[in-house]
Amino acid sequence: RDDVESRGLGDVYKRQDDIVLVDVREPNEFAAGHIPHSINIPCKSSPGALGLSDEEFEITFGFKKPSTEKTLVFYCLGGVRSTIVEELAGTFGYSHRLNYVGSFEDWINNKGEVEYPKEAEPAAEESAIPTPPATPAAEEPAAEETKTEEPKKN
């Protein structure tokens, strides 16, 4: 397995025709800022994404599945998820792959440029830390339990 650090990422980053930067954080983390030109393939919500057919992948993510001929450079927030996904990618036929061990935290600490999705500029209070999931609907009271009667007029 090969790893890349921030000082080496610049060299890899210049070969954009050959490489695909893959942010494996969840979509809300990606929206809070990411390395420019990276794509988002979240590992927790879509762990087998690289094993999908080309058509299923494009329907799911809205962009073409990376070619197995490209070098994939995986990153997350601190390097844990990217390490897992980098190894998993090998089982789906991706033999050219790297793991950015410092990941997004290292990128920020080294004053790397941050890109935001065009539809969502960052809010001052947003962070790259995911928010807890919403309360499941099963815990909400059923509609019939919440009905109230109108007061009777005399």
GROMACS .gro file of N, CA and C in nm:
model
  462
    1ARG      N    1   0.085  -0.118   0.000
    1ARG     CA    2   0.000   0.000   0.000
    1ARG      C    3   0.089   0.124   0.000
    2ASP      N    4   0.050   0.224  -0.079
    2ASP     CA    5   0.125   0.349  -0.085
    2ASP      C    6   0.048   0.460  -0.017
    3ASP      N    7   0.122   0.542   0.056
    3ASP     CA    8   0.064   0.658   0.122
    3ASP      C    9   0.127   0.783   0.062
    4VAL      N   10   0.057   0.893   0.069
    4VAL     CA   11   0.109   1.021   0.024
    4VAL      C   12   0.088   1.120   0.137
    5GLU      N   13   0.185   1.209   0.156
    5GLU     CA   14   0.173   1.312   0.258
    5GLU      C   15   0.154   1.445   0.188
    6SER      N   16   0.125   1.550   0.264
    6SER     CA   17   0.092   1.679   0.204
    6SER      C   18   0.201   1.730   0.111
    7ARG      N   19   0.326   1.711   0.146
    7ARG     CA   20   0.433   1.762   0.059
    7ARG      C   21   0.437   1.683  -0.072
    8GLY      N   22   0.395   1.557  -0.072
    8GLY     CA   23   0.391   1.477  -0.193
    8GLY      C   24   0.260   1.490  -0.268
    9LEU      N   25   0.156   1.536  -0.199
    9LEU     CA   26   0.026   1.551  -0.265
    9LEU      C   27   0.033   1.656  -0.374
   10GLY      N   28   0.115   1.759  -0.355
   10GLY     CA   29   0.131   1.862  -0.458
   10GLY      C   30   0.177   1.803  -0.589
   11ASP      N   31   0.272   1.711  -0.585
   11ASP     CA   32   0.322   1.647  -0.708
   11ASP      C   33   0.212   1.562  -0.772
   12VAL      N   34   0.141   1.486  -0.689
   12VAL     CA   35   0.033   1.402  -0.739
   12VAL      C   36  -0.078   1.490  -0.795
   13TYR      N   37  -0.106   1.599  -0.726
   13TYR     CA   38  -0.215   1.690  -0.760
   13TYR      C   39  -0.195   1.754  -0.898
   14LYS      N   40  -0.070   1.773  -0.938
   14LYS     CA   41  -0.040   1.832  -1.069
   14LYS      C   42  -0.073   1.738  -1.185
   15ARG      N   43  -0.085   1.610  -1.158
   15ARG     CA   44  -0.115   1.511  -1.262
   15ARG      C   45  -0.265   1.484  -1.267
   16GLN      N   46  -0.346   1.587  -1.273
   16GLN     CA   47  -0.491   1.572  -1.264
   16GLN      C   48  -0.551   1.485  -1.373
   17ASP      N   49  -0.483   1.471  -1.487
   17ASP     CA   50  -0.536   1.384  -1.591
   17ASP      C   51  -0.523   1.236  -1.551
   18ASP      N   52  -0.426   1.207  -1.467
   18ASP     CA   53  -0.397   1.069  -1.427
   18ASP      C   54  -0.461   1.029  -1.295
   19ILE      N   55  -0.495   1.129  -1.213
   19ILE     CA   56  -0.542   1.097  -1.078
   19ILE      C   57  -0.684   1.146  -1.054
   20VAL      N   58  -0.747   1.083  -0.955
   20VAL     CA   59  -0.879   1.125  -0.908
   20VAL      C   60  -0.869   1.136  -0.757
   21LEU      N   61  -0.891   1.257  -0.704
   21LEU     CA   62  -0.895   1.277  -0.559
   21LEU      C   63  -1.032   1.234  -0.510
   22VAL      N   64  -1.036   1.141  -0.416
   22VAL     CA   65  -1.163   1.088  -0.366
   22VAL      C   66  -1.178   1.120  -0.218
   23ASP      N   67  -1.273   1.206  -0.187
   23ASP     CA   68  -1.306   1.242  -0.050
   23ASP      C   69  -1.408   1.138  -0.002
   24VAL      N   70  -1.372   1.060   0.100
   24VAL     CA   71  -1.460   0.953   0.146
   24VAL      C   72  -1.543   0.994   0.268
   25ARG      N   73  -1.540   1.125   0.301
   25ARG     CA   74  -1.624   1.173   0.412
   25ARG      C   75  -1.769   1.176   0.367
   26GLU      N   76  -1.858   1.194   0.462
   26GLU     CA   77  -2.001   1.198   0.431
   26GLU      C   78  -2.034   1.329   0.359
   27PRO      N   79  -2.146   1.333   0.284
   27PRO     CA   80  -2.180   1.452   0.205
   27PRO      C   81  -2.184   1.583   0.283
   28ASN      N   82  -2.231   1.580   0.408
   28ASN     CA   83  -2.234   1.706   0.485
   28ASN      C   84  -2.093   1.755   0.517
   29GLU      N   85  -1.999   1.664   0.536
   29GLU     CA   86  -1.859   1.702   0.560
   29GLU      C   87  -1.798   1.760   0.432
   30PHE      N   88  -1.825   1.694   0.319
   30PHE     CA   89  -1.776   1.739   0.189
   30PHE      C   90  -1.828   1.879   0.159
   31ALA      N   91  -1.956   1.904   0.189
   31ALA     CA   92  -2.018   2.034   0.163
   31ALA      C   93  -1.958   2.144   0.249
   32ALA      N   94  -1.902   2.108   0.365
   32ALA     CA   95  -1.841   2.206   0.454
   32ALA      C   96  -1.703   2.248   0.406
   33GLY      N   97  -1.654   2.188   0.297
   33GLY     CA   98  -1.525   2.222   0.239
   33GLY      C   99  -1.446   2.097   0.206
   34HIS      N  100  -1.377   2.101   0.091
   34HIS     CA  101  -1.299   1.986   0.046
   34HIS      C  102  -1.182   2.032  -0.040
   35ILE      N  103  -1.091   1.940  -0.067
   35ILE     CA  104  -0.977   1.970  -0.153
   35ILE      C  105  -1.031   1.993  -0.295
   36PRO      N  106  -0.987   2.102  -0.361
   36PRO     CA  107  -1.037   2.131  -0.496
   36PRO      C  108  -1.023   2.013  -0.592
   37HIS      N  109  -1.121   1.999  -0.677
   37HIS     CA  110  -1.128   1.898  -0.783
   37HIS      C  111  -1.152   1.756  -0.732
   38SER      N  112  -1.185   1.741  -0.603
   38SER     CA  113  -1.210   1.606  -0.552
   38SER      C  114  -1.356   1.569  -0.574
   39ILE      N  115  -1.379   1.438  -0.576
   39ILE     CA  116  -1.516   1.385  -0.585
   39ILE      C  117  -1.551   1.324  -0.450
   40ASN      N  118  -1.680   1.314  -0.422
   40ASN     CA  119  -1.724   1.261  -0.294
   40ASN      C  120  -1.788   1.124  -0.311
   41ILE      N  121  -1.721   1.023  -0.255
   41ILE     CA  122  -1.776   0.887  -0.249
   41ILE      C  123  -1.770   0.846  -0.102
   42PRO      N  124  -1.878   0.874  -0.027
   42PRO     CA  125  -1.876   0.851   0.118
   42PRO      C  126  -1.864   0.703   0.156
   43CYS      N  127  -1.772   0.675   0.248
   43CYS     CA  128  -1.748   0.534   0.283
   43CYS      C  129  -1.850   0.477   0.380
   44LYS      N  130  -1.903   0.558   0.471
   44LYS     CA  131  -1.998   0.503   0.568
   44LYS      C  132  -2.133   0.475   0.505
   45SER      N  133  -2.184   0.568   0.426
   45SER     CA  134  -2.317   0.549   0.368
   45SER      C  135  -2.314   0.471   0.237
   46SER      N  136  -2.197   0.459   0.173
   46SER     CA  137  -2.185   0.385   0.046
   46SER      C  138  -2.054   0.306   0.041
   47PRO      N  139  -2.035   0.210   0.133
   47PRO     CA  140  -1.906   0.141   0.141
   47PRO      C  141  -1.867   0.061   0.017
   48GLY      N  142  -1.963   0.006  -0.057
   48GLY     CA  143  -1.931  -0.074  -0.175
   48GLY      C  144  -1.947   0.002  -0.306
   49ALA      N  145  -1.942   0.133  -0.301
   49ALA     CA  146  -1.969   0.216  -0.419
   49ALA      C  147  -1.882   0.181  -0.539
   50LEU      N  148  -1.755   0.155  -0.517
   50LEU     CA  149  -1.666   0.125  -0.630
   50LEU      C  150  -1.693  -0.012  -0.690
   51GLY      N  151  -1.775  -0.091  -0.626
   51GLY     CA  152  -1.815  -0.220  -0.680
   51GLY      C  153  -1.944  -0.214  -0.761
   52LEU      N  154  -2.009  -0.097  -0.763
   52LEU     CA  155  -2.131  -0.081  -0.844
   52LEU      C  156  -2.097  -0.083  -0.992
   53SER      N  157  -2.196  -0.119  -1.073
   53SER     CA  158  -2.177  -0.109  -1.219
   53SER      C  159  -2.162   0.039  -1.253
   54ASP      N  160  -2.106   0.067  -1.371
   54ASP     CA  161  -2.088   0.206  -1.413
   54ASP      C  162  -2.221   0.282  -1.412
   55GLU      N  163  -2.326   0.216  -1.460
   55GLU     CA  164  -2.458   0.279  -1.468
   55GLU      C  165  -2.514   0.306  -1.328
   56GLU      N  166  -2.508   0.207  -1.239
   56GLU     CA  167  -2.559   0.224  -1.102
   56GLU      C  168  -2.482   0.334  -1.029
   57PHE      N  169  -2.351   0.337  -1.050
   57PHE     CA  170  -2.268   0.438  -0.986
   57PHE      C  171  -2.310   0.578  -1.029
   58GLU      N  172  -2.327   0.598  -1.160
   58GLU     CA  173  -2.363   0.730  -1.211
   58GLU      C  174  -2.502   0.773  -1.164
   59ILE      N  175  -2.594   0.679  -1.157
   59ILE     CA  176  -2.729   0.710  -1.107
   59ILE      C  177  -2.721   0.750  -0.959
   60THR      N  178  -2.641   0.679  -0.882
   60THR     CA  179  -2.628   0.703  -0.739
   60THR      C  180  -2.557   0.834  -0.706
   61PHE      N  181  -2.447   0.862  -0.776
   61PHE     CA  182  -2.363   0.976  -0.739
   61PHE      C  183  -2.372   1.097  -0.832
   62GLY      N  184  -2.427   1.078  -0.951
   62GLY     CA  185  -2.442   1.191  -1.042
   62GLY      C  186  -2.318   1.224  -1.123
   63PHE      N  187  -2.219   1.137  -1.119
   63PHE     CA  188  -2.099   1.154  -1.203
   63PHE      C  189  -2.046   1.015  -1.237
   64LYS      N  190  -1.960   1.011  -1.339
   64LYS     CA  191  -1.909   0.883  -1.388
   64LYS      C  192  -1.819   0.816  -1.285
   65LYS      N  193  -1.826   0.684  -1.281
   65LYS     CA  194  -1.741   0.604  -1.193
   65LYS      C  195  -1.596   0.618  -1.241
   66PRO      N  196  -1.502   0.639  -1.148
   66PRO     CA  197  -1.361   0.650  -1.188
   66PRO      C  198  -1.313   0.522  -1.257
   67SER      N  199  -1.233   0.541  -1.359
   67SER     CA  200  -1.176   0.428  -1.432
   67SER      C  201  -1.073   0.355  -1.345
   68THR      N  202  -1.063   0.225  -1.363
   68THR     CA  203  -0.962   0.147  -1.289
   68THR      C  204  -0.822   0.178  -1.342
   69GLU      N  205  -0.814   0.250  -1.454
   69GLU     CA  206  -0.683   0.289  -1.510
   69GLU      C  207  -0.628   0.414  -1.439
   70LYS      N  208  -0.715   0.490  -1.374
   70LYS     CA  209  -0.672   0.612  -1.304
   70LYS      C  210  -0.611   0.577  -1.168
   71THR      N  211  -0.531   0.668  -1.115
   71THR     CA  212  -0.479   0.655  -0.980
   71THR      C  213  -0.576   0.727  -0.888
   72LEU      N  214  -0.632   0.656  -0.792
   72LEU     CA  215  -0.724   0.715  -0.697
   72LEU      C  216  -0.646   0.754  -0.571
   73VAL      N  217  -0.663   0.878  -0.527
   73VAL     CA  218  -0.601   0.926  -0.404
   73VAL      C  219  -0.714   0.951  -0.305
   74PHE      N  220  -0.720   0.869  -0.201
   74PHE     CA  221  -0.827   0.875  -0.103
   74PHE      C  222  -0.789   0.963   0.016
   75TYR      N  223  -0.885   1.041   0.064
   75TYR     CA  224  -0.865   1.117   0.187
   75TYR      C  225  -0.997   1.128   0.261
   76CYS      N  226  -0.987   1.156   0.392
   76CYS     CA  227  -1.105   1.179   0.477
   76CYS      C  228  -1.071   1.297   0.568
   77LEU      N  229  -1.110   1.294   0.692
   77LEU     CA  230  -1.076   1.403   0.782
   77LEU      C  231  -0.937   1.383   0.842
   78GLY      N  232  -0.911   1.262   0.893
   78GLY     CA  233  -0.783   1.237   0.960
   78GLY      C  234  -0.704   1.119   0.908
   79GLY      N  235  -0.757   1.043   0.814
   79GLY     CA  236  -0.683   0.933   0.754
   79GLY      C  237  -0.732   0.793   0.787
   80VAL      N  238  -0.826   0.780   0.880
   80VAL     CA  239  -0.874   0.647   0.919
   80VAL      C  240  -0.965   0.587   0.811
   81ARG      N  241  -1.070   0.659   0.774
   81ARG     CA  242  -1.164   0.608   0.673
   81ARG      C  243  -1.095   0.590   0.538
   82SER      N  244  -1.006   0.682   0.503
   82SER     CA  245  -0.939   0.672   0.373
   82SER      C  246  -0.850   0.549   0.365
   83THR      N  247  -0.790   0.510   0.477
   83THR     CA  248  -0.707   0.390   0.481
   83THR      C  249  -0.792   0.266   0.450
   84ILE      N  250  -0.909   0.260   0.510
   84ILE     CA  251  -1.000   0.146   0.490
   84ILE      C  252  -1.046   0.140   0.344
   85VAL      N  253  -1.090   0.255   0.291
   85VAL     CA  254  -1.144   0.259   0.155
   85VAL      C  255  -1.034   0.233   0.052
   86GLU      N  256  -0.914   0.281   0.078
   86GLU     CA  257  -0.802   0.258  -0.014
   86GLU      C  258  -0.778   0.108  -0.029
   87GLU      N  259  -0.780   0.035   0.082
   87GLU     CA  260  -0.762  -0.110   0.077
   87GLU      C  261  -0.880  -0.177   0.010
   88LEU      N  262  -1.002  -0.133   0.040
   88LEU     CA  263  -1.123  -0.189  -0.019
   88LEU      C  264  -1.125  -0.170  -0.170
   89ALA      N  265  -1.075  -0.056  -0.218
   89ALA     CA  266  -1.073  -0.028  -0.362
   89ALA      C  267  -0.994  -0.134  -0.439
   90GLY      N  268  -0.894  -0.190  -0.376
   90GLY     CA  269  -0.816  -0.296  -0.440
   90GLY      C  270  -0.900  -0.419  -0.471
   91THR      N  271  -1.000  -0.446  -0.389
   91THR     CA  272  -1.087  -0.561  -0.413
   91THR      C  273  -1.183  -0.538  -0.530
   92PHE      N  274  -1.196  -0.411  -0.572
   92PHE     CA  275  -1.284  -0.377  -0.685
   92PHE      C  276  -1.205  -0.350  -0.812
   93GLY      N  277  -1.078  -0.392  -0.816
   93GLY     CA  278  -0.998  -0.381  -0.937
   93GLY      C  279  -0.916  -0.254  -0.952
   94TYR      N  280  -0.911  -0.172  -0.849
   94TYR     CA  281  -0.831  -0.049  -0.855
   94TYR      C  282  -0.691  -0.079  -0.803
   95SER      N  283  -0.596  -0.094  -0.895
   95SER     CA  284  -0.459  -0.127  -0.854
   95SER      C  285  -0.372  -0.004  -0.839
   96HIS      N  286  -0.415   0.109  -0.893
   96HIS     CA  287  -0.339   0.235  -0.881
   96HIS      C  288  -0.411   0.323  -0.779
   97ARG      N  289  -0.363   0.320  -0.656
   97ARG     CA  290  -0.432   0.395  -0.551
   97ARG      C  291  -0.333   0.440  -0.444
   98LEU      N  292  -0.367   0.553  -0.384
   98LEU     CA  293  -0.286   0.611  -0.278
   98LEU      C  294  -0.378   0.655  -0.165
   99ASN      N  295  -0.322   0.665  -0.045
   99ASN     CA  296  -0.396   0.714   0.070
   99ASN      C  297  -0.325   0.839   0.119
  100TYR      N  298  -0.397   0.950   0.125
  100TYR     CA  299  -0.342   1.074   0.180
  100TYR      C  300  -0.355   1.062   0.332
  101VAL      N  301  -0.245   1.019   0.397
  101VAL     CA  302  -0.250   0.983   0.538
  101VAL      C  303  -0.289   1.098   0.631
  102GLY      N  304  -0.250   1.220   0.600
  102GLY     CA  305  -0.287   1.333   0.685
  102GLY      C  306  -0.427   1.380   0.659
  103SER      N  307  -0.474   1.351   0.540
  103SER     CA  308  -0.609   1.383   0.495
  103SER      C  309  -0.642   1.531   0.509
  104PHE      N  310  -0.772   1.563   0.520
  104PHE     CA  311  -0.818   1.701   0.513
  104PHE      C  312  -0.760   1.788   0.626
  105GLU      N  313  -0.745   1.732   0.746
  105GLU     CA  314  -0.686   1.809   0.856
  105GLU      C  315  -0.546   1.856   0.819
  106ASP      N  316  -0.466   1.768   0.759
  106ASP     CA  317  -0.330   1.801   0.716
  106ASP      C  318  -0.334   1.906   0.605
  107TRP      N  319  -0.428   1.890   0.512
  107TRP     CA  320  -0.442   1.984   0.402
  107TRP      C  321  -0.467   2.126   0.457
  108ILE      N  322  -0.559   2.136   0.553
  108ILE     CA  323  -0.591   2.265   0.615
  108ILE      C  324  -0.471   2.319   0.692
  109ASN      N  325  -0.405   2.234   0.770
  109ASN     CA  326  -0.289   2.277   0.849
  109ASN      C  327  -0.175   2.327   0.761
  110ASN      N  328  -0.168   2.278   0.638
  110ASN     CA  329  -0.065   2.320   0.543
  110ASN      C  330  -0.116   2.429   0.449
  111LYS      N  331  -0.227   2.491   0.488
  111LYS     CA  332  -0.286   2.605   0.417
  111LYS      C  333  -0.325   2.572   0.273
  112GLY      N  334  -0.375   2.450   0.254
  112GLY     CA  335  -0.424   2.411   0.122
  112GLY      C  336  -0.553   2.484   0.089
  113GLU      N  337  -0.576   2.505  -0.038
  113GLU     CA  338  -0.699   2.571  -0.084
  113GLU      C  339  -0.819   2.481  -0.054
  114VAL      N  340  -0.930   2.544  -0.017
  114VAL     CA  341  -1.052   2.470   0.013
  114VAL      C  342  -1.160   2.512  -0.086
  115GLU      N  343  -1.229   2.413  -0.140
  115GLU     CA  344  -1.337   2.437  -0.236
  115GLU      C  345  -1.469   2.401  -0.169
  116TYR      N  346  -1.576   2.473  -0.209
  116TYR     CA  347  -1.710   2.447  -0.157
  116TYR      C  348  -1.802   2.420  -0.275
  117PRO      N  349  -1.902   2.335  -0.257
  117PRO     CA  350  -1.998   2.314  -0.366
  117PRO      C  351  -2.060   2.448  -0.406
  118LYS      N  352  -2.084   2.466  -0.536
  118LYS     CA  353  -2.139   2.591  -0.587
  118LYS      C  354  -2.273   2.626  -0.524
  119GLU      N  355  -2.354   2.528  -0.491
  119GLU     CA  356  -2.486   2.554  -0.435
  119GLU      C  357  -2.484   2.583  -0.285
  120ALA      N  358  -2.372   2.558  -0.218
  120ALA     CA  359  -2.369   2.578  -0.072
  120ALA      C  360  -2.237   2.640  -0.029
  121GLU      N  361  -2.238   2.769  -0.001
  121GLU     CA  362  -2.121   2.834   0.055
  121GLU      C  363  -2.120   2.804   0.205
  122PRO      N  364  -2.003   2.800   0.267
  122PRO     CA  365  -1.997   2.763   0.409
  122PRO      C  366  -2.055   2.871   0.500
  123ALA      N  367  -2.122   2.825   0.604
  123ALA     CA  368  -2.169   2.916   0.707
  123ALA      C  369  -2.059   2.926   0.812
  124ALA      N  370  -2.051   3.035   0.881
  124ALA     CA  371  -1.943   3.057   0.978
  124ALA      C  372  -1.941   2.949   1.087
  125GLU      N  373  -2.057   2.901   1.126
  125GLU     CA  374  -2.061   2.803   1.234
  125GLU      C  375  -2.048   2.659   1.187
  126GLU      N  376  -2.042   2.635   1.055
  126GLU     CA  377  -2.030   2.497   1.005
  126GLU      C  378  -1.892   2.443   1.035
  127SER      N  379  -1.884   2.313   1.054
  127SER     CA  380  -1.755   2.247   1.072
  127SER      C  381  -1.754   2.119   0.992
  128ALA      N  382  -1.636   2.056   0.985
  128ALA     CA  383  -1.622   1.931   0.911
  128ALA      C  384  -1.665   1.811   0.995
  129ILE      N  385  -1.712   1.834   1.114
  129ILE     CA  386  -1.755   1.725   1.202
  129ILE      C  387  -1.901   1.695   1.173
  130PRO      N  388  -1.933   1.569   1.141
  130PRO     CA  389  -2.071   1.536   1.108
  130PRO      C  390  -2.166   1.559   1.225
  131THR      N  391  -2.289   1.597   1.194
  131THR     CA  392  -2.390   1.616   1.298
  131THR      C  393  -2.460   1.483   1.325
  132PRO      N  394  -2.511   1.463   1.446
  132PRO     CA  395  -2.579   1.337   1.477
  132PRO      C  396  -2.705   1.323   1.392
  133PRO      N  397  -2.742   1.198   1.361
  133PRO     CA  398  -2.862   1.176   1.279
  133PRO      C  399  -2.988   1.224   1.350
  134ALA      N  400  -3.088   1.256   1.272
  134ALA     CA  401  -3.217   1.301   1.327
  134ALA      C  402  -3.283   1.188   1.403
  135THR      N  403  -3.372   1.222   1.493
  135THR     CA  404  -3.446   1.122   1.570
  135THR      C  405  -3.531   1.038   1.475
  136PRO      N  406  -3.525   0.906   1.484
  136PRO     CA  407  -3.604   0.821   1.394
  136PRO      C  408  -3.754   0.849   1.406
  137ALA      N  409  -3.824   0.834   1.296
  137ALA     CA  410  -3.968   0.861   1.292
  137ALA      C  411  -4.045   0.769   1.387
  138ALA      N  412  -3.990   0.651   1.415
  138ALA     CA  413  -4.059   0.555   1.501
  138ALA      C  414  -4.079   0.611   1.642
  139GLU      N  415  -3.995   0.706   1.682
  139GLU     CA  416  -4.007   0.762   1.816
  139GLU      C  417  -4.109   0.877   1.822
  140GLU      N  418  -4.154   0.923   1.705
  140GLU     CA  419  -4.254   1.029   1.703
  140GLU      C  420  -4.391   0.970   1.730
  141PRO      N  421  -4.480   1.046   1.796
  141PRO     CA  422  -4.613   0.992   1.822
  141PRO      C  423  -4.690   0.972   1.692
  142ALA      N  424  -4.771   0.871   1.689
  142ALA     CA  425  -4.852   0.843   1.570
  142ALA      C  426  -4.950   0.957   1.548
  143ALA      N  427  -4.989   0.980   1.423
  143ALA     CA  428  -5.077   1.091   1.388
  143ALA      C  429  -5.209   1.087   1.465
  144GLU      N  430  -5.265   0.967   1.482
  144GLU     CA  431  -5.394   0.960   1.551
  144GLU      C  432  -5.383   0.995   1.699
  145GLU      N  433  -5.265   0.978   1.757
  145GLU     CA  434  -5.247   1.012   1.897
  145GLU      C  435  -5.237   1.163   1.917
  146THR      N  436  -5.204   1.236   1.812
  146THR     CA  437  -5.182   1.379   1.825
  146THR      C  438  -5.305   1.463   1.787
  147LYS      N  439  -5.414   1.398   1.750
  147LYS     CA  440  -5.536   1.471   1.712
  147LYS      C  441  -5.594   1.540   1.836
  148THR      N  442  -5.640   1.662   1.812
  148THR     CA  443  -5.709   1.734   1.920
  148THR      C  444  -5.848   1.771   1.872
  149GLU      N  445  -5.939   1.776   1.964
  149GLU     CA  446  -6.076   1.811   1.927
  149GLU      C  447  -6.096   1.961   1.939
  150GLU      N  448  -6.178   2.014   1.850
  150GLU     CA  449  -6.214   2.155   1.854
  150GLU      C  450  -6.304   2.176   1.976
  151PRO      N  451  -6.290   2.287   2.047
  151PRO     CA  452  -6.380   2.313   2.161
  151PRO      C  453  -6.524   2.336   2.109
  152LYS      N  454  -6.620   2.286   2.179
  152LYS     CA  455  -6.761   2.300   2.140
  152LYS      C  456  -6.809   2.439   2.173
  153LYS      N  457  -6.886   2.497   2.080
  153LYS     CA  458  -6.943   2.631   2.101
  153LYS      C  459  -7.081   2.617   2.162
  154ASN      N  460  -7.116   2.699   2.258
  154ASN     CA  461  -7.246   2.694   2.324
  154ASN      C  462  -7.344   2.788   2.262
   0.00000   0.00000   0.00000
